[in-house]
Tab-separated table of C-alpha atoms in Angstrom:
chain	number	residue	atom	x	y	z
A	1	GLY	CA	39.416	-49.791	-16.160
A	2	ALA	CA	40.013	-48.757	-19.752
A	3	GLY	CA	43.310	-49.676	-21.329
A	4	VAL	CA	45.270	-47.893	-24.025
A	5	SER	CA	43.170	-47.308	-27.113
A	6	GLN	CA	44.311	-46.495	-30.607
A	7	SER	CA	42.481	-45.332	-33.701
A	8	PRO	CA	41.991	-46.201	-36.411
A	9	SER	CA	42.624	-49.916	-36.034
A	10	ASN	CA	43.385	-50.170	-39.734
A	11	LYS	CA	44.380	-47.531	-42.241
A	12	VAL	CA	44.968	-47.999	-45.943
A	13	THR	CA	46.375	-45.024	-47.769
A	14	GLU	CA	48.001	-44.154	-51.040
A	15	LYS	CA	51.661	-43.322	-51.324
A	16	GLY	CA	52.233	-39.604	-50.841
A	17	LYS	CA	49.215	-38.986	-48.601
A	18	ASP	CA	49.456	-37.824	-44.987
A	19	VAL	CA	48.090	-39.969	-42.158
A	20	GLU	CA	47.357	-39.266	-38.516
A	21	LEU	CA	47.312	-41.995	-35.878
A	22	ARG	CA	45.781	-41.436	-32.469
A	23	CYS	CA	46.577	-42.872	-29.048
A	24	ASP	CA	44.530	-42.529	-25.861
A	25	PRO	CA	46.679	-43.609	-22.909
A	26	ILE	CA	45.493	-44.965	-19.597
A	27	SER	CA	44.139	-42.122	-17.490
A	28	GLY	CA	46.759	-40.758	-15.114
A	29	HIS	CA	49.733	-42.180	-17.010
A	30	THR	CA	52.309	-39.470	-17.528
A	31	ALA	CA	54.591	-41.357	-19.916
A	32	LEU	CA	53.591	-42.326	-23.436
A	33	TYR	CA	55.564	-44.245	-26.065
A	34	TRP	CA	55.245	-44.942	-29.783
A	35	TYR	CA	56.702	-48.058	-31.388
A	36	ARG	CA	56.234	-49.674	-34.763
A	37	GLN	CA	56.480	-53.263	-35.877
A	38	SER	CA	57.271	-53.946	-39.510
A	39	LEU	CA	56.594	-57.374	-40.976
A	40	GLY	CA	58.898	-59.982	-39.446
A	41	GLN	CA	60.607	-57.454	-37.215
A	42	GLY	CA	60.596	-56.658	-33.548
A	43	LEU	CA	59.153	-53.531	-32.059
A	44	GLU	CA	61.115	-50.435	-33.056
A	45	PHE	CA	61.033	-47.540	-30.589
A	46	LEU	CA	60.045	-44.224	-32.163
A	47	ILE	CA	59.478	-41.581	-29.485
A	48	TYR	CA	58.406	-41.115	-25.879
A	49	PHE	CA	56.630	-38.324	-24.039
A	50	GLN	CA	56.973	-37.242	-20.436
A	51	GLY	CA	53.853	-35.154	-19.983
A	52	ASN	CA	53.563	-33.125	-23.167
A	53	SER	CA	57.240	-32.959	-23.946
A	54	ALA	CA	59.310	-35.291	-26.108
A	55	PRO	CA	62.941	-34.697	-25.187
A	56	ASP	CA	64.391	-37.131	-27.729
A	57	LYS	CA	63.086	-37.338	-31.286
A	58	SER	CA	66.073	-39.264	-32.637
A	59	GLY	CA	64.098	-42.514	-32.936
A	60	LEU	CA	61.761	-41.099	-35.558
A	61	PRO	CA	62.727	-42.692	-38.914
A	62	SER	CA	62.666	-39.467	-40.935
A	63	ASP	CA	61.505	-35.863	-40.826
A	64	ARG	CA	58.224	-37.009	-42.384
A	65	PHE	CA	57.322	-38.354	-38.944
A	66	SER	CA	56.149	-36.109	-36.135
A	67	ALA	CA	54.290	-36.620	-32.895
A	68	GLU	CA	52.611	-34.451	-30.362
A	69	ARG	CA	50.798	-34.847	-27.091
A	70	THR	CA	48.362	-32.334	-25.699
A	71	GLY	CA	46.976	-31.950	-22.201
A	72	GLY	CA	49.214	-34.734	-20.979
A	73	SER	CA	46.822	-37.237	-22.501
A	74	VAL	CA	46.026	-37.949	-26.152
A	75	SER	CA	48.902	-38.268	-28.602
A	76	THR	CA	48.938	-38.185	-32.379
A	77	LEU	CA	51.604	-39.576	-34.667
A	78	THR	CA	51.597	-37.938	-38.082
A	79	ILE	CA	53.309	-39.323	-41.142
A	80	GLN	CA	53.568	-36.944	-44.075
A	81	ARG	CA	53.966	-38.043	-47.685
A	82	THR	CA	53.679	-41.702	-46.777
A	83	GLN	CA	55.958	-44.245	-48.453
A	84	GLN	CA	55.457	-47.983	-48.873
A	85	GLU	CA	58.197	-48.683	-46.309
A	86	ASP	CA	56.033	-46.914	-43.723
A	87	SER	CA	53.639	-49.887	-43.816
A	88	ALA	CA	53.696	-51.416	-40.334
A	89	VAL	CA	51.711	-51.801	-37.138
A	90	TYR	CA	52.098	-48.669	-35.038
A	91	LEU	CA	51.834	-49.367	-31.318
A	92	CYS	CA	51.327	-46.926	-28.503
A	93	ALA	CA	52.072	-47.662	-24.856
A	94	SER	CA	51.714	-45.726	-21.633
A	95	SER	CA	53.164	-46.068	-18.143
A	96	LEU	CA	52.521	-44.377	-14.825
A	97	GLU	CA	55.844	-42.573	-14.834
A	98	LEU	CA	58.864	-42.400	-17.113
A	99	ARG	CA	60.696	-45.221	-15.394
A	100	VAL	CA	61.793	-48.415	-17.061
A	101	THR	CA	60.485	-50.331	-14.054
A	102	ASP	CA	56.978	-48.963	-14.620
A	103	THR	CA	55.076	-51.422	-16.771
A	104	GLN	CA	54.314	-50.227	-20.254
A	105	TYR	CA	50.749	-51.039	-21.254
A	106	PHE	CA	50.268	-51.355	-24.972
A	107	GLY	CA	47.295	-50.559	-27.148
A	108	PRO	CA	46.141	-52.929	-29.910
A	109	GLY	CA	47.961	-50.940	-32.586
A	110	THR	CA	47.082	-49.301	-35.882
A	111	ARG	CA	47.873	-51.359	-38.964
A	112	LEU	CA	49.004	-48.935	-41.674
A	113	THR	CA	49.161	-50.080	-45.280
A	114	VAL	CA	50.607	-47.742	-47.876
A	115	LEU	CA	49.736	-48.742	-51.423
B	1	ASP	CA	72.769	-54.101	-36.030
B	2	GLN	CA	70.403	-55.917	-33.725
B	3	GLN	CA	71.173	-55.353	-30.072
B	4	VAL	CA	68.599	-57.881	-28.845
B	5	LYS	CA	68.430	-61.177	-30.686
B	6	GLN	CA	65.921	-63.980	-30.508
B	7	ASN	CA	67.403	-66.546	-32.840
B	8	SER	CA	64.497	-68.993	-32.797
B	9	PRO	CA	61.538	-67.629	-34.757
B	10	SER	CA	59.327	-70.454	-33.515
B	11	LEU	CA	59.099	-73.158	-30.864
B	12	SER	CA	56.643	-76.025	-30.506
B	13	VAL	CA	56.117	-77.742	-27.153
B	14	GLN	CA	53.751	-80.361	-25.798
B	15	GLU	CA	51.264	-79.297	-23.132
B	16	GLY	CA	52.631	-79.918	-19.649
B	17	ARG	CA	56.270	-79.778	-20.746
B	18	ILE	CA	58.742	-76.956	-20.231
B	19	SER	CA	59.077	-74.157	-22.784
B	20	ILE	CA	62.453	-72.425	-22.940
B	21	LEU	CA	62.725	-69.224	-24.922
B	22	ASN	CA	66.151	-67.693	-25.426
B	23	CYS	CA	67.424	-64.174	-25.941
B	24	ASP	CA	70.915	-62.753	-26.491
B	25	TYR	CA	72.029	-59.154	-26.285
B	26	THR	CA	75.135	-57.337	-27.393
B	27	ASN	CA	75.123	-54.100	-25.401
B	28	SER	CA	76.810	-54.527	-22.021
B	29	MET	CA	75.106	-51.310	-20.868
B	30	PHE	CA	71.729	-53.060	-20.782
B	31	ASP	CA	70.801	-53.640	-17.171
B	32	TYR	CA	67.082	-54.310	-17.172
B	33	PHE	CA	65.340	-56.997	-19.166
B	34	LEU	CA	61.704	-57.814	-19.806
B	35	TRP	CA	59.569	-60.395	-21.536
B	36	TYR	CA	56.330	-59.482	-23.257
B	37	LYS	CA	53.704	-61.805	-24.690
B	38	LYS	CA	51.632	-60.929	-27.751
B	39	TYR	CA	48.464	-62.532	-29.075
B	40	PRO	CA	47.352	-61.837	-32.665
B	41	ALA	CA	45.625	-58.470	-33.173
B	42	GLU	CA	46.469	-57.380	-29.625
B	43	GLY	CA	49.230	-55.256	-28.178
B	44	PRO	CA	52.069	-56.894	-26.224
B	45	THR	CA	51.443	-57.517	-22.525
B	46	PHE	CA	54.122	-57.486	-19.863
B	47	LEU	CA	55.048	-60.878	-18.485
B	48	ILE	CA	58.121	-60.717	-16.257
B	49	SER	CA	61.292	-58.678	-15.796
B	50	ILE	CA	64.734	-58.948	-14.252
B	51	SER	CA	67.387	-56.439	-13.315
B	52	SER	CA	71.084	-57.055	-13.812
B	53	ILE	CA	71.679	-57.369	-10.084
B	54	LYS	CA	69.778	-60.662	-10.130
B	55	ASP	CA	70.266	-63.878	-12.030
B	56	LYS	CA	66.786	-65.291	-11.579
B	57	ASN	CA	63.265	-64.015	-11.146
B	58	GLU	CA	60.234	-66.228	-10.739
B	59	ASP	CA	56.512	-65.525	-11.038
B	60	GLY	CA	54.261	-68.535	-10.927
B	61	ARG	CA	54.907	-70.721	-13.957
B	62	PHE	CA	57.309	-68.177	-15.447
B	63	THR	CA	60.997	-67.870	-14.562
B	64	VAL	CA	63.554	-65.641	-16.215
B	65	PHE	CA	67.255	-66.433	-15.956
B	66	LEU	CA	70.000	-63.923	-16.677
B	67	ASN	CA	73.597	-64.825	-17.492
B	68	LYS	CA	75.423	-61.499	-17.693
B	69	SER	CA	78.791	-62.918	-18.651
B	70	ALA	CA	77.211	-64.644	-21.643
B	71	LYS	CA	74.833	-61.732	-22.331
B	72	HIS	CA	72.036	-64.255	-22.422
B	73	LEU	CA	68.639	-64.563	-20.860
B	74	SER	CA	65.981	-67.194	-21.040
B	75	LEU	CA	62.321	-67.525	-20.151
B	76	HIS	CA	61.119	-70.838	-18.762
B	77	ILE	CA	57.442	-71.693	-18.726
B	78	VAL	CA	56.513	-74.790	-16.769
B	79	PRO	CA	54.152	-76.463	-17.159
B	80	SER	CA	53.267	-75.097	-20.596
B	81	GLN	CA	49.588	-74.645	-21.392
B	82	PRO	CA	47.794	-74.183	-24.738
B	83	GLY	CA	46.860	-70.641	-23.669
B	84	ASP	CA	50.570	-69.808	-23.581
B	85	SER	CA	50.641	-70.028	-27.384
B	86	ALA	CA	51.675	-66.530	-28.469
B	87	VAL	CA	54.658	-64.536	-29.699
B	88	TYR	CA	57.154	-63.786	-26.937
B	89	PHE	CA	59.335	-60.694	-27.156
B	90	CYS	CA	62.503	-60.129	-25.200
B	91	ALA	CA	63.279	-56.464	-24.438
B	92	ALA	CA	66.160	-54.618	-22.810
B	93	SER	CA	66.937	-51.196	-21.399
B	94	PRO	CA	70.112	-49.438	-20.248
B	95	ASN	CA	68.118	-47.256	-17.909
B	96	TYR	CA	67.326	-49.252	-14.793
B	97	GLY	CA	66.881	-46.728	-12.032
B	98	GLY	CA	66.971	-43.958	-14.587
B	99	SER	CA	64.289	-41.798	-16.063
B	100	GLN	CA	63.891	-43.050	-19.585
B	101	GLY	CA	61.719	-45.960	-20.468
B	102	ASN	CA	62.255	-46.774	-24.112
B	103	LEU	CA	62.861	-50.458	-24.693
B	104	ILE	CA	64.857	-52.345	-27.315
B	105	PHE	CA	62.974	-55.403	-28.519
B	106	GLY	CA	63.979	-58.632	-30.212
B	107	LYS	CA	62.057	-59.979	-33.207
B	108	GLY	CA	60.067	-62.429	-31.136
B	109	THR	CA	59.629	-66.194	-30.859
B	110	LYS	CA	56.295	-67.771	-31.727
B	111	LEU	CA	55.457	-70.431	-29.139
B	112	SER	CA	52.936	-73.130	-29.970
B	113	VAL	CA	51.809	-75.376	-27.129
B	114	LYS	CA	50.073	-78.479	-28.435
B	115	PRO	CA	47.409	-80.256	-26.366
């Protein structure tokens, strides 16, 4: 079956512009996660959703970052007024339920470059 | 401060030999640990996990060992194959049996298996 898909695969933007990243989880997965990987770093957790709700937004790096999930499926991560330090690969993952023992399946990521 | 550390950025091993990838953690509340493998331009894929109630978990050529007193875990791959060449991420969670799935990742170790 289809895995997690993300779009766009690459995004180049100018500093100060807004960007929107999209994640389509595996059908039927109730939990969805956003991570980012900056150059030479590990994966940094950003936010998770259980259904449409995100109970903990403390992992988002700044108030320029927001995320939403509608219909318990597609999620978008929006970065307003992008900065060069936002350049990274943004990864989305989904799992059947919100349990650490449920395998998280990752998408291929969106590579964001802020000039 | 990094809570999950992979101190070797790279490892080179001959095909057929054992690969040993190491991971240290600082948070004694972590009680579930995972290894993910990542090929270039793809998202990470789950490899193997272990809970803190065990000290060893084996799946085919892959074995994970956990030493709680040393806050250390290792992934053994034997025999190593060229297709194992990838970046390996160690991840940890304090939520085994709980209802939150966000993971804390190390920076990764790039394994190269030479034919």
